[in-house]
């Protein structure tokens, strides 16, 4: 790989990554990552999406050199993880899934200590900037024991950034946090991305990837089943979900509607989750009305990542 530019086109490149956890007691060996190829463009706000157990944390921990890969290649900011793990570590900040705040320090001390570990000279430290970024300036000098769970999580984000890494990786940053805090974390993540940091976050919340990320990879059982811009992923379903309410009770979907995949919900709601793109809305309404049914209500819903995810995991 070329190492001639300070600003590589891609923040992270992964080729053929495999992780097999060895057998333990009664558990057989388990392949958590089964040949992953992944490219994270520089500057992106990249979502690694997948259900629990998909292998997201395993991948993040390999990037952070916390878990050793079985095989494959990883480059971060053009540095090869095998050849130059220290350069990889200086290019990346990792916020792990579990809270690991040492409650012996104040927030400020913790950030200073962490900067020291990374060898950042005192003059170059950005402690105040980071405390401000994660909205902890007011709590900078109290023991971290006094911080709420949400504050501790924000402090972990700051801690991962003391050495100004160009790539910040957050493993489930909003798992288990309430809606208000989730939105404020999203805001902070956006701000960091706008200021030039490439962000990779894992989530099992589809709506989080939908709201926040510009590029999305979907991981399922250790395999990558999709990776594209959010826009392109949503385009793969050129349809909207449609619900039509009729004025009579039905016991079954009328025969002329069955081939198109209509489903009866309750007795009066007909839903179509994948509208065949060759059918116009007019044709669809007519095909309902020819059964002598009057249409009382029509609701259409834009497709979202959840639809894409369901479709892809179904066909995988
Ligand atoms: N240290 C480990 N030893 C053995 N198996 C593990 C270990 N860590 C994770 N796994 C298994 O690997 C799979 C992927 O786990 P993980 O990477 O934590 O998934 P995710 O973060 O997507 O929920 C799961 O089946 C999990 O049980
Ligand atoms: Mg995880």
XYZ file of C-alpha atoms and ligand atoms in Angstrom:
344
model
C 0.000 0.000 0.000
C 1.255 3.490 -0.846
C 2.202 5.637 2.119
C 2.947 8.851 0.333
C 0.117 11.129 1.427
C -0.826 12.485 4.819
C -4.470 12.252 3.909
C -5.290 8.836 2.512
C -8.440 8.412 0.455
C -9.608 5.757 2.874
C -9.435 5.912 6.642
C -9.674 2.139 7.053
C -9.228 -0.761 4.669
C -9.921 -4.344 5.609
C -9.320 -7.334 3.349
C -10.258 -10.947 4.019
C -10.535 -10.444 7.772
C -11.216 -13.637 9.713
C -11.542 -14.119 13.455
C -12.063 -17.555 14.897
C -12.313 -17.732 18.677
C -10.671 -20.977 19.865
C -12.764 -23.661 21.563
C -13.342 -23.135 25.278
C -14.561 -25.858 27.629
C -17.886 -26.960 26.193
C -17.945 -24.271 23.481
C -16.627 -25.259 20.073
C -14.450 -22.867 18.041
C -16.499 -19.967 16.731
C -15.853 -17.915 13.612
C -17.064 -14.425 14.511
C -15.734 -12.759 11.337
C -15.818 -14.799 8.193
C -13.780 -13.026 5.512
C -14.654 -9.329 5.730
C -13.707 -6.802 3.036
C -14.505 -3.259 4.078
C -13.456 0.243 3.092
C -14.188 3.284 5.214
C -13.731 6.471 3.152
C -11.881 9.338 4.836
C -14.277 11.860 6.320
C -17.270 9.569 6.407
C -19.673 8.973 9.245
C -19.710 5.241 8.848
C -22.199 2.905 10.502
C -21.460 -0.754 11.101
C -24.867 -2.200 11.616
C -25.895 -5.642 12.739
C -27.801 -7.632 15.344
C -26.213 -8.726 18.608
C -23.578 -11.367 17.994
C -22.950 -10.273 14.392
C -19.263 -9.638 15.094
C -19.225 -5.822 15.355
C -17.260 -5.602 18.612
C -14.853 -8.263 17.426
C -14.063 -6.119 14.390
C -13.681 -2.949 16.469
C -11.471 -4.708 18.999
C -9.213 -5.952 16.206
C -8.830 -2.351 14.993
C -7.937 -1.337 18.554
C -5.401 -4.166 18.847
C -7.400 -5.517 21.792
C -8.245 -8.739 19.961
C -5.850 -10.515 17.598
C -7.181 -11.376 14.168
C -6.876 -14.914 12.839
C -6.049 -13.837 9.275
C -6.555 -11.064 6.749
C -5.216 -7.532 6.404
C -6.080 -4.282 8.117
C -4.822 -0.786 7.304
C -5.710 2.309 9.292
C -4.720 5.679 7.808
C -2.455 3.710 5.435
C -0.596 1.970 8.272
C -0.563 -1.834 8.239
C -1.774 -3.296 11.526
C 0.725 -6.191 11.343
C 3.726 -4.114 10.353
C 3.044 -0.978 12.311
C 0.559 -1.429 15.150
C 1.818 1.729 16.877
C 1.044 3.898 13.887
C -2.372 2.316 13.755
C -2.886 3.099 17.434
C -1.911 6.724 16.968
C -4.319 7.076 14.031
C -7.316 5.694 15.861
C -9.271 6.365 19.024
C -11.511 3.591 20.292
C -14.496 3.994 22.580
C -15.323 0.475 23.740
C -18.817 -0.841 24.311
C -18.430 -1.199 28.083
C -17.877 1.754 30.409
C -14.313 1.614 31.670
C -13.767 4.838 33.573
C -11.253 4.805 36.374
C -13.136 6.557 39.164
C -9.949 7.482 40.985
C -9.469 10.619 38.862
C -11.318 13.783 37.959
C -12.332 14.125 34.320
C -9.499 16.588 33.695
C -6.901 14.373 35.372
C -8.099 11.382 33.416
C -7.689 13.185 30.093
C -4.275 14.522 31.097
C -3.168 11.055 32.193
C -4.372 9.493 28.958
C -2.588 12.171 26.907
C 0.558 11.338 28.858
C 0.175 7.655 27.962
C 0.052 8.672 24.310
C 3.154 10.813 24.742
C 1.367 14.079 23.930
C 3.577 16.958 25.227
C 1.850 19.226 27.772
C 1.808 22.212 25.429
C -0.013 20.228 22.771
C -2.741 18.864 24.988
C -6.336 19.728 24.155
C -7.942 18.853 27.474
C -10.086 21.998 27.738
C -11.213 21.737 24.138
C -12.284 18.119 24.670
C -14.084 18.847 27.947
C -15.986 21.551 26.129
C -16.719 19.330 23.120
C -18.356 16.661 25.269
C -20.013 19.280 27.491
C -18.199 18.354 30.679
C -16.383 21.623 31.420
C -18.537 22.169 34.499
C -17.686 18.737 35.862
C -13.991 18.816 34.958
C -12.669 18.913 38.499
C -14.958 16.593 40.401
C -14.267 12.914 40.846
C -15.495 10.872 37.888
C -17.317 8.785 40.495
C -19.813 11.649 40.707
C -20.573 11.573 36.970
C -23.765 10.015 35.675
C -23.560 7.085 33.271
C -24.190 9.404 30.335
C -21.451 11.787 31.450
C -19.025 8.894 31.864
C -19.831 7.761 28.351
C -19.080 11.242 27.019
C -15.852 11.302 28.985
C -14.866 8.041 27.303
C -15.340 9.720 23.930
C -13.057 12.566 25.025
C -10.536 10.053 26.394
C -10.348 8.349 22.989
C -9.493 11.681 21.364
C -6.631 13.016 23.509
C -4.049 12.195 20.824
C -6.196 13.812 18.089
C -6.664 10.673 16.037
C -8.062 11.244 12.551
C -10.296 8.185 13.036
C -12.665 7.733 15.946
C -14.385 4.403 16.493
C -17.365 4.131 18.812
C -18.738 0.723 19.739
C -22.474 1.043 20.469
C -22.167 4.648 21.715
C -25.816 4.912 22.659
C -26.641 1.391 23.836
C -28.909 1.595 26.842
C -28.994 5.398 27.051
C -32.209 7.378 27.162
C -33.604 9.250 24.179
C -32.405 12.727 25.252
C -28.858 11.614 25.809
C -28.923 9.647 22.577
C -29.813 12.771 20.636
C -27.159 14.834 22.381
C -24.552 12.139 21.660
C -25.640 12.144 18.004
C -25.139 15.910 17.950
C -21.624 15.588 19.370
C -20.749 12.818 16.930
C -21.960 14.980 14.026
C -19.932 17.916 15.295
C -16.767 15.816 15.469
C -17.394 14.490 11.969
C -17.973 17.988 10.599
C -14.681 19.082 12.093
C -12.942 16.472 9.935
C -12.772 13.323 12.044
C -13.702 10.098 10.291
C -16.196 8.325 12.513
C -17.004 4.645 12.611
C -19.764 3.586 14.935
C -21.407 0.271 15.523
C -25.034 0.033 16.394
C -27.807 -2.475 16.564
C -30.336 0.366 16.328
C -31.369 0.717 12.711
C -32.818 4.155 13.342
C -29.468 5.338 14.666
C -27.680 4.442 11.432
C -30.571 5.945 9.490
C -30.389 9.245 11.380
C -26.646 9.637 11.649
C -24.578 7.777 9.088
C -23.759 8.616 5.486
C -22.310 5.173 4.737
C -23.572 1.914 6.141
C -22.202 -1.616 6.281
C -24.462 -4.427 7.405
C -22.878 -7.327 9.233
C -24.761 -10.523 9.940
C -23.318 -13.683 11.466
C -19.761 -12.644 10.693
C -20.432 -11.827 7.048
C -20.773 -8.470 5.364
C -24.054 -8.462 3.499
C -24.052 -4.850 2.307
C -21.849 -1.779 2.247
C -22.796 1.393 0.451
C -23.916 4.946 0.946
C -27.158 5.121 2.870
C -28.736 6.738 -0.169
C -27.809 3.840 -2.461
C -28.945 1.251 0.074
C -32.336 2.893 0.325
C -32.559 3.032 -3.469
C -32.261 -0.746 -3.676
C -35.902 -0.785 -2.597
C -37.680 1.434 -5.093
C -40.928 1.282 -3.244
C -42.947 2.453 -0.345
C -44.912 0.437 2.132
C -48.611 0.912 1.505
C -51.568 0.302 3.768
C -55.093 0.535 2.384
C -58.113 0.499 4.671
C -61.339 -0.753 3.081
C -64.974 -0.358 4.147
C -65.825 -4.033 4.583
C -64.558 -6.886 6.704
C -62.450 -9.373 4.784
C -61.595 -12.923 5.737
C -58.829 -13.286 3.216
C -56.858 -11.341 0.594
C -58.972 -11.151 -2.607
C -57.571 -13.623 -5.189
C -56.575 -10.948 -7.746
C -54.335 -9.265 -5.148
C -52.538 -12.356 -3.924
C -49.891 -12.590 -6.677
C -48.613 -9.102 -5.770
C -47.992 -9.986 -2.141
C -50.787 -8.122 -0.365
C -51.281 -9.149 3.245
C -54.446 -8.759 5.318
C -53.929 -7.122 8.717
C -56.957 -7.542 10.933
C -60.047 -7.549 8.735
C -59.963 -4.200 6.968
C -56.327 -3.345 6.318
C -54.494 -4.533 3.231
C -50.761 -3.934 3.249
C -48.135 -4.225 0.596
C -44.541 -4.007 1.781
C -42.864 -4.313 -1.589
C -44.647 -2.481 -4.300
C -43.795 -3.993 -7.697
C -42.158 -1.067 -9.510
C -44.019 -1.843 -12.743
C -47.404 -1.190 -11.092
C -48.639 2.383 -10.867
C -50.491 3.601 -7.803
C -53.640 3.926 -9.968
C -53.445 0.299 -11.087
C -53.021 -0.823 -7.519
C -56.026 1.099 -6.275
C -58.129 -0.233 -9.143
C -57.105 -3.807 -8.359
C -58.471 -3.302 -4.848
C -61.671 -1.580 -6.009
C -62.611 -4.246 -8.591
C -63.492 -6.419 -5.620
C -66.334 -4.058 -4.802
C -64.330 -2.561 -1.977
C -64.330 1.142 -1.191
C -61.077 2.629 -0.034
C -61.447 4.508 3.244
C -57.813 5.398 3.855
C -54.382 5.051 2.265
C -51.123 5.359 4.170
C -47.748 5.170 2.442
C -44.502 4.939 4.315
C -41.032 5.665 2.968
C -38.689 2.700 3.100
C -35.994 2.917 5.717
C -32.896 0.950 6.614
C -34.991 -1.531 8.514
C -36.694 -2.562 5.270
C -33.337 -2.869 3.531
C -31.960 -4.897 6.418
C -34.939 -7.260 6.506
C -34.801 -7.777 2.779
C -31.083 -8.474 2.761
C -31.054 -10.832 5.712
C -34.008 -12.685 4.181
C -32.237 -13.303 0.905
C -28.785 -13.901 2.424
N -13.826 -13.667 23.721
C -14.674 -14.434 23.045
N -14.564 -15.781 23.047
C -15.414 -16.569 22.341
N -16.434 -16.094 21.588
C -16.612 -14.766 21.546
C -15.756 -13.848 22.281
N -16.172 -12.594 22.047
C -17.238 -12.688 21.209
N -17.505 -13.980 20.921
C -18.579 -14.479 20.047
O -18.387 -13.934 18.749
C -19.631 -13.550 18.188
C -19.600 -12.066 17.849
O -19.569 -11.307 19.046
P -19.415 -9.729 19.056
O -18.253 -9.370 18.190
O -19.395 -9.297 20.453
O -20.772 -9.304 18.324
P -21.587 -7.918 18.364
O -20.670 -6.853 18.890
O -22.002 -7.685 16.941
O -22.769 -8.134 19.253
C -20.712 -13.905 19.197
O -21.233 -15.161 18.840
C -19.932 -13.983 20.492
O -20.538 -14.908 21.371
Mg -20.887 -5.520 20.454
